[in-house]
mmCIF file of C-alpha atoms in Angstrom:
data_model
loop_
_atom_site.group_PDB
_atom_site.id
_atom_site.type_symbol
_atom_site.label_atom_id
_atom_site.label_comp_id
_atom_site.label_asym_id
_atom_site.label_seq_id
_atom_site.Cartn_x
_atom_site.Cartn_y
_atom_site.Cartn_z
ATOM 1 C CA UNK A 1 -208.067 13.475 -108.450
ATOM 2 C CA UNK A 2 -207.367 11.828 -105.255
ATOM 3 C CA UNK A 3 -209.194 9.242 -105.734
ATOM 4 C CA UNK A 4 -207.547 8.134 -109.425
ATOM 5 C CA UNK A 5 -204.284 9.050 -107.642
ATOM 6 C CA UNK A 6 -205.002 6.074 -104.988
ATOM 7 C CA UNK A 7 -206.534 3.703 -108.176
ATOM 8 C CA UNK A 8 -202.922 4.303 -109.959
ATOM 9 C CA UNK A 9 -201.006 3.478 -106.139
ATOM 10 C CA UNK A 10 -202.459 0.038 -106.863
ATOM 11 C CA UNK A 11 -200.018 -0.088 -109.404
ATOM 12 C CA UNK A 12 -197.028 0.543 -107.610
ATOM 13 C CA UNK A 13 -194.033 -1.033 -109.031
ATOM 14 C CA UNK A 14 -192.971 -4.602 -107.531
ATOM 15 C CA UNK A 15 -196.420 -4.975 -105.967
ATOM 16 C CA UNK A 16 -197.829 -8.481 -106.345
ATOM 17 C CA UNK A 17 -201.208 -8.103 -107.029
ATOM 18 C CA UNK A 18 -204.146 -9.894 -108.016
ATOM 19 C CA UNK A 19 -204.581 -10.006 -111.990
ATOM 20 C CA UNK A 20 -208.231 -8.282 -112.135
ATOM 21 C CA UNK A 21 -206.548 -5.378 -109.686
ATOM 22 C CA UNK A 22 -204.307 -4.584 -112.352
ATOM 23 C CA UNK A 23 -206.878 -4.669 -115.492
ATOM 24 C CA UNK A 24 -208.908 -2.018 -113.213
ATOM 25 C CA UNK A 25 -206.395 0.427 -114.753
ATOM 26 C CA UNK A 26 -207.348 0.362 -117.804
ATOM 27 C CA UNK A 27 -210.518 1.886 -116.877
ATOM 28 C CA UNK A 28 -208.413 4.606 -114.791
ATOM 29 C CA UNK A 29 -206.692 5.231 -118.040
ATOM 30 C CA UNK A 30 -209.656 5.880 -119.495
ATOM 31 C CA UNK A 31 -211.074 7.955 -117.351
ATOM 32 C CA UNK A 32 -207.430 9.828 -117.495
ATOM 33 C CA UNK A 33 -207.359 10.035 -121.334
ATOM 34 C CA UNK A 34 -210.387 12.177 -121.142
ATOM 35 C CA UNK A 35 -210.315 14.143 -118.261
ATOM 36 C CA UNK A 36 -206.667 14.937 -117.406
ATOM 37 C CA UNK A 37 -203.769 13.098 -120.241
ATOM 38 C CA UNK A 38 -201.436 15.313 -119.167
ATOM 39 C CA UNK A 39 -201.333 14.967 -115.321
ATOM 40 C CA UNK A 40 -198.959 16.152 -112.834
ATOM 41 C CA UNK A 41 -198.894 14.074 -109.266
ATOM 42 C CA UNK A 42 -197.875 15.816 -106.707
ATOM 43 C CA UNK A 43 -196.713 12.997 -104.892
ATOM 44 C CA UNK A 44 -194.009 11.822 -106.525
ATOM 45 C CA UNK A 45 -193.293 14.662 -108.639
ATOM 46 C CA UNK A 46 -194.011 12.892 -111.399
ATOM 47 C CA UNK A 47 -196.249 13.939 -114.928
ATOM 48 C CA UNK A 48 -198.164 11.292 -116.269
ATOM 49 C CA UNK A 49 -198.836 10.897 -120.525
ATOM 50 C CA UNK A 50 -202.228 8.914 -121.104
ATOM 51 C CA UNK A 51 -202.461 10.009 -124.834
ATOM 52 C CA UNK A 52 -201.418 7.728 -128.148
ATOM 53 C CA UNK A 53 -200.219 10.890 -129.933
ATOM 54 C CA UNK A 54 -198.856 12.503 -126.571
ATOM 55 C CA UNK A 55 -196.992 9.380 -126.113
ATOM 56 C CA UNK A 56 -195.867 9.140 -129.198
ATOM 57 C CA UNK A 57 -194.089 12.803 -129.002
ATOM 58 C CA UNK A 58 -192.758 12.247 -126.292
ATOM 59 C CA UNK A 59 -191.150 9.386 -127.247
ATOM 60 C CA UNK A 60 -189.969 11.259 -130.564
ATOM 61 C CA UNK A 61 -188.794 14.077 -129.006
ATOM 62 C CA UNK A 62 -185.934 13.266 -127.942
ATOM 63 C CA UNK A 63 -184.367 17.133 -127.879
ATOM 64 C CA UNK A 64 -186.659 17.909 -124.677
ATOM 65 C CA UNK A 65 -187.280 14.669 -123.358
ATOM 66 C CA UNK A 66 -184.305 12.938 -122.307
ATOM 67 C CA UNK A 67 -183.462 8.983 -121.373
ATOM 68 C CA UNK A 68 -180.956 9.961 -119.848
ATOM 69 C CA UNK A 69 -179.929 10.478 -116.111
ATOM 70 C CA UNK A 70 -183.591 9.241 -114.977
ATOM 71 C CA UNK A 71 -183.343 7.891 -111.591
ATOM 72 C CA UNK A 72 -184.142 4.290 -111.297
ATOM 73 C CA UNK A 73 -184.331 3.779 -114.731
ATOM 74 C CA UNK A 74 -181.442 4.919 -116.321
ATOM 75 C CA UNK A 75 -179.745 6.071 -113.399
ATOM 76 C CA UNK A 76 -178.855 3.078 -110.754
ATOM 77 C CA UNK A 77 -179.871 0.294 -112.654
ATOM 78 C CA UNK A 78 -178.505 -1.823 -115.281
ATOM 79 C CA UNK A 79 -179.672 0.165 -118.204
ATOM 80 C CA UNK A 80 -177.092 2.963 -117.357
ATOM 81 C CA UNK A 81 -174.855 3.036 -119.815
ATOM 82 C CA UNK A 82 -177.059 1.145 -122.412
ATOM 83 C CA UNK A 83 -178.549 2.189 -125.850
ATOM 84 C CA UNK A 84 -181.987 2.506 -124.028
ATOM 85 C CA UNK A 85 -180.571 5.038 -121.417
ATOM 86 C CA UNK A 86 -178.752 7.319 -124.252
ATOM 87 C CA UNK A 87 -179.955 10.120 -126.229
ATOM 88 C CA UNK A 88 -178.818 11.540 -129.636
ATOM 89 C CA UNK A 89 -175.390 11.479 -131.032
ATOM 90 C CA UNK A 90 -174.087 8.783 -128.634
ATOM 91 C CA UNK A 91 -177.595 6.612 -128.920
ATOM 92 C CA UNK A 92 -176.671 6.386 -132.628
ATOM 93 C CA UNK A 93 -173.429 5.024 -132.563
ATOM 94 C CA UNK A 94 -174.431 2.051 -130.063
ATOM 95 C CA UNK A 95 -177.439 1.653 -131.927
ATOM 96 C CA UNK A 96 -175.688 1.367 -135.778
ATOM 97 C CA UNK A 97 -173.137 -0.759 -134.315
ATOM 98 C CA UNK A 98 -175.560 -3.165 -132.508
ATOM 99 C CA UNK A 99 -177.842 -3.180 -135.746
ATOM 100 C CA UNK A 100 -175.015 -4.376 -137.488
ATOM 101 C CA UNK A 101 -174.770 -8.031 -135.561
ATOM 102 C CA UNK A 102 -178.623 -8.397 -134.476
ATOM 103 C CA UNK A 103 -180.046 -7.673 -137.800
ATOM 104 C CA UNK A 104 -183.672 -9.238 -138.455
ATOM 105 C CA UNK A 105 -181.493 -11.387 -140.758
ATOM 106 C CA UNK A 106 -179.651 -12.951 -137.830
ATOM 107 C CA UNK A 107 -182.619 -13.352 -135.674
ATOM 108 C CA UNK A 108 -184.313 -15.312 -138.219
ATOM 109 C CA UNK A 109 -181.106 -17.379 -138.822
ATOM 110 C CA UNK A 110 -182.012 -18.595 -135.364
ATOM 111 C CA UNK A 111 -185.279 -19.772 -136.186
ATOM 112 C CA UNK A 112 -184.620 -23.545 -136.705
ATOM 113 C CA UNK A 113 -182.740 -23.721 -133.147
ATOM 114 C CA UNK A 114 -185.527 -21.832 -131.764
ATOM 115 C CA UNK A 115 -188.270 -24.506 -132.838
ATOM 116 C CA UNK A 116 -185.808 -27.093 -131.585
ATOM 117 C CA UNK A 117 -185.861 -25.255 -128.058
ATOM 118 C CA UNK A 118 -189.589 -25.071 -128.135
ATOM 119 C CA UNK A 119 -190.054 -28.575 -128.825
ATOM 120 C CA UNK A 120 -187.661 -29.855 -125.856
ATOM 121 C CA UNK A 121 -189.584 -27.847 -123.523
ATOM 122 C CA UNK A 122 -192.864 -28.789 -125.073
ATOM 123 C CA UNK A 123 -191.602 -32.964 -124.858
ATOM 124 C CA UNK A 124 -191.058 -32.350 -120.982
ATOM 125 C CA UNK A 125 -194.651 -31.172 -120.051
ATOM 126 C CA UNK A 126 -196.873 -32.961 -122.770
ATOM 127 C CA UNK A 127 -197.415 -36.094 -121.304
ATOM 128 C CA UNK A 128 -198.473 -34.574 -117.640
ATOM 129 C CA UNK A 129 -201.489 -32.889 -118.994
ATOM 130 C CA UNK A 130 -200.800 -30.144 -116.538
ATOM 131 C CA UNK A 131 -198.008 -27.133 -116.290
ATOM 132 C CA UNK A 132 -196.885 -23.589 -114.863
ATOM 133 C CA UNK A 133 -197.102 -21.707 -118.355
ATOM 134 C CA UNK A 134 -194.425 -19.675 -116.450
ATOM 135 C CA UNK A 135 -191.976 -21.691 -115.079
ATOM 136 C CA UNK A 136 -192.324 -24.902 -117.427
ATOM 137 C CA UNK A 137 -192.303 -22.547 -120.766
ATOM 138 C CA UNK A 138 -192.462 -19.236 -120.532
ATOM 139 C CA UNK A 139 -189.533 -18.528 -118.497
ATOM 140 C CA UNK A 140 -186.834 -20.930 -119.848
ATOM 141 C CA UNK A 141 -187.823 -20.636 -123.414
ATOM 142 C CA UNK A 142 -186.720 -17.038 -123.850
ATOM 143 C CA UNK A 143 -183.643 -17.636 -121.880
ATOM 144 C CA UNK A 144 -182.544 -20.585 -123.529
ATOM 145 C CA UNK A 145 -182.873 -18.814 -126.871
ATOM 146 C CA UNK A 146 -180.954 -15.768 -125.629
ATOM 147 C CA UNK A 147 -177.962 -18.029 -124.433
ATOM 148 C CA UNK A 148 -178.130 -19.574 -127.952
ATOM 149 C CA UNK A 149 -177.806 -16.312 -129.565
ATOM 150 C CA UNK A 150 -175.359 -14.770 -127.668
ATOM 151 C CA UNK A 151 -173.067 -18.261 -127.537
ATOM 152 C CA UNK A 152 -173.340 -19.302 -124.005
ATOM 153 C CA UNK A 153 -171.753 -22.679 -123.576
ATOM 154 C CA UNK A 154 -174.347 -25.453 -123.099
ATOM 155 C CA UNK A 155 -172.495 -26.249 -119.297
ATOM 156 C CA UNK A 156 -172.843 -22.492 -118.861
ATOM 157 C CA UNK A 157 -176.401 -23.111 -118.785
ATOM 158 C CA UNK A 158 -177.214 -23.312 -114.824
ATOM 159 C CA UNK A 159 -175.493 -20.295 -113.945
ATOM 160 C CA UNK A 160 -177.417 -18.040 -116.929
ATOM 161 C CA UNK A 161 -180.925 -19.542 -116.140
ATOM 162 C CA UNK A 162 -180.407 -18.239 -112.367
ATOM 163 C CA UNK A 163 -179.410 -14.775 -113.814
ATOM 164 C CA UNK A 164 -182.484 -14.498 -116.198
ATOM 165 C CA UNK A 165 -184.278 -15.664 -113.581
ATOM 166 C CA UNK A 166 -183.497 -13.253 -110.871
ATOM 167 C CA UNK A 167 -186.414 -10.487 -110.939
ATOM 168 C CA UNK A 168 -188.129 -8.575 -108.249
ATOM 169 C CA UNK A 169 -190.059 -11.467 -106.698
ATOM 170 C CA UNK A 170 -186.843 -13.407 -105.845
ATOM 171 C CA UNK A 171 -186.227 -10.102 -103.854
ATOM 172 C CA UNK A 172 -188.904 -9.670 -101.833
ATOM 173 C CA UNK A 173 -188.177 -11.527 -98.750
ATOM 174 C CA UNK A 174 -184.963 -8.888 -98.375
ATOM 175 C CA UNK A 175 -185.012 -5.421 -97.317
ATOM 176 C CA UNK A 176 -184.501 -2.866 -99.700
ATOM 177 C CA UNK A 177 -180.785 -2.383 -98.905
ATOM 178 C CA UNK A 178 -179.853 -5.963 -99.153
ATOM 179 C CA UNK A 179 -181.757 -6.439 -102.351
ATOM 180 C CA UNK A 180 -179.852 -3.762 -103.573
ATOM 181 C CA UNK A 181 -176.703 -5.203 -102.899
ATOM 182 C CA UNK A 182 -177.607 -8.922 -104.179
ATOM 183 C CA UNK A 183 -178.652 -7.564 -107.700
ATOM 184 C CA UNK A 184 -174.832 -5.459 -107.797
ATOM 185 C CA UNK A 185 -173.453 -8.676 -106.770
ATOM 186 C CA UNK A 186 -175.587 -10.130 -109.440
ATOM 187 C CA UNK A 187 -174.323 -7.373 -112.113
ATOM 188 C CA UNK A 188 -170.794 -7.496 -111.165
ATOM 189 C CA UNK A 189 -170.658 -11.686 -111.472
ATOM 190 C CA UNK A 190 -172.445 -10.905 -115.143
ATOM 191 C CA UNK A 191 -169.994 -8.651 -115.999
ATOM 192 C CA UNK A 192 -167.062 -10.360 -115.646
ATOM 193 C CA UNK A 193 -168.776 -13.669 -117.023
ATOM 194 C CA UNK A 194 -169.164 -11.607 -120.267
ATOM 195 C CA UNK A 195 -165.601 -9.667 -120.172
ATOM 196 C CA UNK A 196 -164.396 -13.684 -119.929
ATOM 197 C CA UNK A 197 -166.841 -14.475 -122.629
ATOM 198 C CA UNK A 198 -166.024 -11.465 -125.272
ATOM 199 C CA UNK A 199 -162.034 -12.390 -124.821
ATOM 200 C CA UNK A 200 -162.595 -16.211 -125.408
ATOM 201 C CA UNK A 201 -164.357 -15.009 -129.066
ATOM 202 C CA UNK A 202 -161.892 -12.274 -129.982
ATOM 203 C CA UNK A 203 -158.738 -15.093 -129.441
ATOM 204 C CA UNK A 204 -161.379 -17.692 -131.053
ATOM 205 C CA UNK A 205 -164.307 -16.139 -133.227
ATOM 206 C CA UNK A 206 -167.707 -18.181 -133.633
ATOM 207 C CA UNK A 207 -170.946 -17.672 -135.535
ATOM 208 C CA UNK A 208 -172.879 -15.954 -132.468
ATOM 209 C CA UNK A 209 -173.510 -12.190 -131.347
ATOM 210 C CA UNK A 210 -171.084 -11.790 -128.916
ATOM 211 C CA UNK A 211 -168.738 -12.413 -131.656
ATOM 212 C CA UNK A 212 -170.268 -10.597 -134.422
ATOM 213 C CA UNK A 213 -170.671 -7.575 -131.871
ATOM 214 C CA UNK A 214 -166.708 -7.640 -130.681
ATOM 215 C CA UNK A 215 -165.578 -7.097 -134.729
ATOM 216 C CA UNK A 216 -168.545 -4.252 -135.642
ATOM 217 C CA UNK A 217 -167.177 -0.987 -136.689
ATOM 218 C CA UNK A 218 -168.782 2.274 -137.395
ATOM 219 C CA UNK A 219 -166.248 4.823 -138.977
ATOM 220 C CA UNK A 220 -163.379 2.484 -137.716
ATOM 221 C CA UNK A 221 -164.556 2.465 -134.618
ATOM 222 C CA UNK A 222 -165.659 -0.665 -132.225
ATOM 223 C CA UNK A 223 -167.615 -0.664 -128.867
ATOM 224 C CA UNK A 224 -165.924 -0.787 -126.364
ATOM 225 C CA UNK A 225 -165.576 -3.868 -123.982
ATOM 226 C CA UNK A 226 -168.361 -1.940 -120.960
ATOM 227 C CA UNK A 227 -170.427 -1.353 -123.973
ATOM 228 C CA UNK A 228 -170.212 -4.931 -125.046
ATOM 229 C CA UNK A 229 -170.641 -6.535 -122.015
ATOM 230 C CA UNK A 230 -173.509 -3.422 -121.025
ATOM 231 C CA UNK A 231 -175.256 -4.803 -124.263
ATOM 232 C CA UNK A 232 -174.901 -8.414 -123.374
ATOM 233 C CA UNK A 233 -176.805 -8.250 -119.597
ATOM 234 C CA UNK A 234 -179.175 -5.667 -120.888
ATOM 235 C CA UNK A 235 -180.449 -8.345 -123.946
ATOM 236 C CA UNK A 236 -180.348 -11.485 -121.232
ATOM 237 C CA UNK A 237 -182.346 -8.946 -119.120
ATOM 238 C CA UNK A 238 -185.181 -6.668 -121.097
ATOM 239 C CA UNK A 239 -185.073 -9.372 -123.577
ATOM 240 C CA UNK A 240 -185.957 -12.891 -121.702
ATOM 241 C CA UNK A 241 -188.323 -10.985 -119.791
ATOM 242 C CA UNK A 242 -190.391 -8.845 -122.498
ATOM 243 C CA UNK A 243 -190.638 -12.368 -124.099
ATOM 244 C CA UNK A 244 -191.678 -14.539 -121.338
ATOM 245 C CA UNK A 245 -194.162 -11.936 -120.505
ATOM 246 C CA UNK A 246 -195.560 -11.661 -124.155
ATOM 247 C CA UNK A 247 -195.847 -15.901 -123.671
ATOM 248 C CA UNK A 248 -197.532 -16.178 -120.414
ATOM 249 C CA UNK A 249 -199.764 -13.053 -121.489
ATOM 250 C CA UNK A 250 -200.899 -14.570 -124.939
ATOM 251 C CA UNK A 251 -201.732 -18.022 -122.912
ATOM 252 C CA UNK A 252 -203.668 -15.821 -120.205
ATOM 253 C CA UNK A 253 -205.984 -14.168 -123.203
ATOM 254 C CA UNK A 254 -206.072 -17.840 -125.137
ATOM 255 C CA UNK A 255 -207.625 -19.290 -121.884
ATOM 256 C CA UNK A 256 -210.200 -16.595 -121.586
ATOM 257 C CA UNK A 257 -211.350 -17.534 -124.865
ATOM 258 C CA UNK A 258 -211.549 -21.093 -125.719
ATOM 259 C CA UNK A 259 -212.878 -20.441 -129.322
ATOM 260 C CA UNK A 260 -209.838 -18.071 -129.950
ATOM 261 C CA UNK A 261 -208.254 -21.447 -129.376
ATOM 262 C CA UNK A 262 -210.125 -23.397 -131.936
ATOM 263 C CA UNK A 263 -210.060 -20.639 -134.579
ATOM 264 C CA UNK A 264 -206.386 -20.574 -134.120
ATOM 265 C CA UNK A 265 -206.129 -24.182 -134.735
ATOM 266 C CA UNK A 266 -208.205 -23.624 -137.714
ATOM 267 C CA UNK A 267 -206.391 -20.825 -139.127
ATOM 268 C CA UNK A 268 -202.829 -20.838 -138.198
ATOM 269 C CA UNK A 269 -202.580 -17.486 -140.675
ATOM 270 C CA UNK A 270 -204.398 -15.689 -137.870
ATOM 271 C CA UNK A 271 -201.515 -16.294 -135.546
ATOM 272 C CA UNK A 272 -199.342 -13.140 -136.370
ATOM 273 C CA UNK A 273 -201.999 -10.613 -136.063
ATOM 274 C CA UNK A 274 -202.841 -12.198 -132.864
ATOM 275 C CA UNK A 275 -200.055 -11.854 -131.240
ATOM 276 C CA UNK A 276 -199.938 -8.065 -132.274
ATOM 277 C CA UNK A 277 -203.450 -7.999 -130.808
ATOM 278 C CA UNK A 278 -201.964 -9.764 -127.135
ATOM 279 C CA UNK A 279 -199.135 -6.998 -127.626
ATOM 280 C CA UNK A 280 -201.717 -4.230 -127.778
ATOM 281 C CA UNK A 281 -204.565 -5.592 -125.484
ATOM 282 C CA UNK A 282 -202.448 -6.879 -122.483
ATOM 283 C CA UNK A 283 -198.837 -5.623 -123.226
ATOM 284 C CA UNK A 284 -195.344 -7.084 -121.403
ATOM 285 C CA UNK A 285 -194.272 -3.752 -120.907
ATOM 286 C CA UNK A 286 -196.873 -0.961 -119.338
ATOM 287 C CA UNK A 287 -194.777 2.282 -119.111
ATOM 288 C CA UNK A 288 -191.468 4.205 -119.333
ATOM 289 C CA UNK A 289 -189.795 6.982 -118.420
ATOM 290 C CA UNK A 290 -188.462 10.050 -119.690
ATOM 291 C CA UNK A 291 -186.952 13.459 -118.141
ATOM 292 C CA UNK A 292 -186.973 17.191 -119.693
ATOM 293 C CA UNK A 293 -184.206 18.478 -120.562
ATOM 294 C CA UNK A 294 -186.032 22.274 -120.442
ATOM 295 C CA UNK A 295 -189.154 23.583 -119.482
ATOM 296 C CA UNK A 296 -191.606 22.319 -122.277
ATOM 297 C CA UNK A 297 -195.183 23.334 -123.152
ATOM 298 C CA UNK A 298 -196.877 19.948 -123.468
ATOM 299 C CA UNK A 299 -200.709 19.185 -123.710
ATOM 300 C CA UNK A 300 -201.859 23.092 -122.426
ATOM 301 C CA UNK A 301 -199.405 22.924 -119.684
ATOM 302 C CA UNK A 302 -195.742 23.653 -118.759
ATOM 303 C CA UNK A 303 -193.756 20.673 -117.411
ATOM 304 C CA UNK A 304 -190.366 21.955 -115.623
ATOM 305 C CA UNK A 305 -186.711 21.368 -116.687
ATOM 306 C CA UNK A 306 -185.359 17.832 -115.329
ATOM 307 C CA UNK A 307 -189.058 16.047 -113.955
ATOM 308 C CA UNK A 308 -189.912 13.016 -114.368
ATOM 309 C CA UNK A 309 -192.484 11.904 -116.785
ATOM 310 C CA UNK A 310 -193.996 8.541 -116.915
ATOM 311 C CA UNK A 311 -195.613 7.944 -120.133
ATOM 312 C CA UNK A 312 -198.520 4.816 -119.975
ATOM 313 C CA UNK A 313 -197.510 3.005 -123.037
ATOM 314 C CA UNK A 314 -200.772 0.018 -121.584
ATOM 315 C CA UNK A 315 -202.698 3.670 -121.859
ATOM 316 C CA UNK A 316 -201.877 4.773 -125.698
ATOM 317 C CA UNK A 317 -202.633 1.051 -126.813
ATOM 318 C CA UNK A 318 -205.999 1.501 -125.304
ATOM 319 C CA UNK A 319 -206.901 4.970 -127.108
ATOM 320 C CA UNK A 320 -209.839 5.040 -129.105
ATOM 321 C CA UNK A 321 -208.466 7.761 -131.259
ATOM 322 C CA UNK A 322 -206.345 5.212 -132.492
ATOM 323 C CA UNK A 323 -208.262 2.156 -131.828
ATOM 324 C CA UNK A 324 -211.751 1.346 -132.493
ATOM 325 C CA UNK A 325 -213.648 -0.430 -129.927
ATOM 326 C CA UNK A 326 -210.010 -0.581 -128.054
ATOM 327 C CA UNK A 327 -211.344 -2.734 -124.967
ATOM 328 C CA UNK A 328 -212.352 -5.504 -127.732
ATOM 329 C CA UNK A 329 -209.820 -8.380 -128.079
ATOM 330 C CA UNK A 330 -209.934 -8.501 -132.068
ATOM 331 C CA UNK A 331 -207.154 -11.028 -132.990
ATOM 332 C CA UNK A 332 -207.689 -9.523 -136.780
ATOM 333 C CA UNK A 333 -207.053 -6.080 -136.090
ATOM 334 C CA UNK A 334 -205.784 -3.878 -138.760
ATOM 335 C CA UNK A 335 -203.914 -1.799 -138.240
ATOM 336 C CA UNK A 336 -202.273 -2.423 -135.120
ATOM 337 C CA UNK A 337 -199.617 0.692 -134.683
ATOM 338 C CA UNK A 338 -199.286 -0.162 -130.489
ATOM 339 C CA UNK A 339 -196.540 1.131 -128.559
ATOM 340 C CA UNK A 340 -195.822 -2.279 -126.371
ATOM 341 C CA UNK A 341 -192.113 -1.553 -128.121
ATOM 342 C CA UNK A 342 -191.946 1.731 -127.727
ATOM 343 C CA UNK A 343 -191.550 4.468 -131.011
ATOM 344 C CA UNK A 344 -188.628 6.571 -132.474
ATOM 345 C CA UNK A 345 -185.105 5.992 -132.041
ATOM 346 C CA UNK A 346 -185.645 3.805 -129.134
ATOM 347 C CA UNK A 347 -188.007 1.636 -130.815
ATOM 348 C CA UNK A 348 -187.156 -2.111 -129.060
ATOM 349 C CA UNK A 349 -184.117 -3.508 -130.511
ATOM 350 C CA UNK A 350 -185.506 -7.526 -129.359
ATOM 351 C CA UNK A 351 -188.990 -6.578 -130.930
ATOM 352 C CA UNK A 352 -188.191 -9.139 -134.122
ATOM 353 C CA UNK A 353 -186.496 -11.879 -131.586
ATOM 354 C CA UNK A 354 -189.411 -11.697 -129.336
ATOM 355 C CA UNK A 355 -191.915 -11.548 -132.653
ATOM 356 C CA UNK A 356 -190.055 -14.673 -133.776
ATOM 357 C CA UNK A 357 -190.161 -16.414 -130.703
ATOM 358 C CA UNK A 358 -194.040 -15.934 -130.180
ATOM 359 C CA UNK A 359 -194.845 -16.917 -133.970
ATOM 360 C CA UNK A 360 -193.017 -19.660 -133.311
ATOM 361 C CA UNK A 361 -193.630 -21.211 -129.764
ATOM 362 C CA UNK A 362 -197.691 -20.092 -129.549
ATOM 363 C CA UNK A 363 -198.572 -21.913 -133.230
ATOM 364 C CA UNK A 364 -196.854 -25.465 -131.701
ATOM 365 C CA UNK A 365 -198.381 -25.530 -128.417
ATOM 366 C CA UNK A 366 -201.824 -25.541 -129.598
ATOM 367 C CA UNK A 367 -201.061 -27.694 -132.293
ATOM 368 C CA UNK A 368 -199.563 -30.229 -129.572
ATOM 369 C CA UNK A 369 -201.641 -29.509 -126.441
ATOM 370 C CA UNK A 370 -205.689 -29.494 -126.657
ATOM 371 C CA UNK A 371 -208.486 -28.040 -124.708
ATOM 372 C CA UNK A 372 -205.687 -25.710 -122.864
ATOM 373 C CA UNK A 373 -207.530 -24.786 -119.765
ATOM 374 C CA UNK A 374 -206.769 -22.501 -116.617
ATOM 375 C CA UNK A 375 -206.655 -24.328 -113.391
ATOM 376 C CA UNK A 376 -210.184 -23.216 -112.201
ATOM 377 C CA UNK A 377 -209.546 -21.867 -108.595
ATOM 378 C CA UNK A 378 -206.331 -20.689 -108.587
ATOM 379 C CA UNK A 379 -205.609 -17.263 -107.989
ATOM 380 C CA UNK A 380 -203.843 -15.304 -110.795
ATOM 381 C CA UNK A 381 -201.218 -12.639 -109.422
ATOM 382 C CA UNK A 382 -198.746 -10.278 -111.025
ATOM 383 C CA UNK A 383 -196.115 -8.422 -110.138
ATOM 384 C CA UNK A 384 -197.213 -4.960 -111.408
ATOM 385 C CA UNK A 385 -194.580 -2.614 -112.934
ATOM 386 C CA UNK A 386 -192.770 -1.458 -116.035
ATOM 387 C CA UNK A 387 -193.150 -4.702 -117.309
ATOM 388 C CA UNK A 388 -195.977 -6.749 -116.703
ATOM 389 C CA UNK A 389 -195.320 -10.308 -114.764
ATOM 390 C CA UNK A 390 -197.953 -12.947 -114.229
ATOM 391 C CA UNK A 391 -196.069 -14.788 -111.603
ATOM 392 C CA UNK A 392 -197.607 -18.018 -112.464
ATOM 393 C CA UNK A 393 -200.298 -19.879 -114.843
ATOM 394 C CA UNK A 394 -201.509 -23.239 -114.405
ATOM 395 C CA UNK A 395 -203.143 -25.136 -117.138
ATOM 396 C CA UNK A 396 -204.521 -28.214 -117.889
ATOM 397 C CA UNK A 397 -204.527 -29.885 -121.596
ATOM 398 C CA UNK A 398 -204.733 -33.164 -123.611
ATOM 399 C CA UNK A 399 -201.856 -33.857 -125.207
ATOM 400 C CA UNK A 400 -202.613 -34.542 -129.471
#
């Protein structure tokens, strides 16, 4: 087990690693599902959960596995106080209010503008014959969509882009104390900005998410300013990052299999199931945390109260008990009940938006860019953590 623990150490959050090394984690997941599906790591005092059914149970059982007061997750981060980091009954209030404004209908209403944003970005690179997928498409695309959804004025795009791109990679040159101070300063700036924008929308409502959220009510009760601002920051940080990594991961998979690219061009109806397979096979979110609210008997072991529990969504997505031939990329896989967006009451609110963005952008890329290939001999690195972040993905192509 010491060897297995060392292998997990290669996937420590905030490390930048060769993609080949991170993908070896799936072999470790397989060994742990078979041998120690519920594993206590003594060094970090963390309990790890690897099997699909066990992960679903942890994510569903909010009475025993809490999202609140989890150090480094819902405590001491921007998630604190958001719908992600609350248990019932308070979670239900936040979720219901947010659902009133952030509906699939409201998201689909954006589809025309999403297509325009995608086309603008493709126009910027299509004549070059090459680009960095992350820098040129995967990062700016969801950031611009979320800015549009929230109603951020066009002349504020530069500062919004800086916030959206302020990932951990920007902080690596600093000490932990400097990085923490930098993040706190940025979060204060974001809070002040969205507070001012909310005040403006209260005086002059528009057709945007902030205006809708500011007047949403449940039993005559509205979200407080802190709750509204926290949700805006959550959407910017979590929603942008998830879609960015979904797009980058999809292009990584497509450049692994040139025949798949051609098949998707010939059978565009396959794209929806292919996106779901990317989400399962190389997910943008790899794990999440919970805290035990009391002693819990689980998997034949007793997990003490107030223990940190790490559930490996990415491992559940490769569980052969749920997915036949789990290590094979099958673009027509059905059913495909992956755990990338979570499960239960904390199922990702932004999942409809991420799926819409991918369904619009990826077919446009394949239609307008032919013979997409990765630049040879350029190492692909990943910042491994809760989110799986391909740092750079240079490609060449022929414009159609």
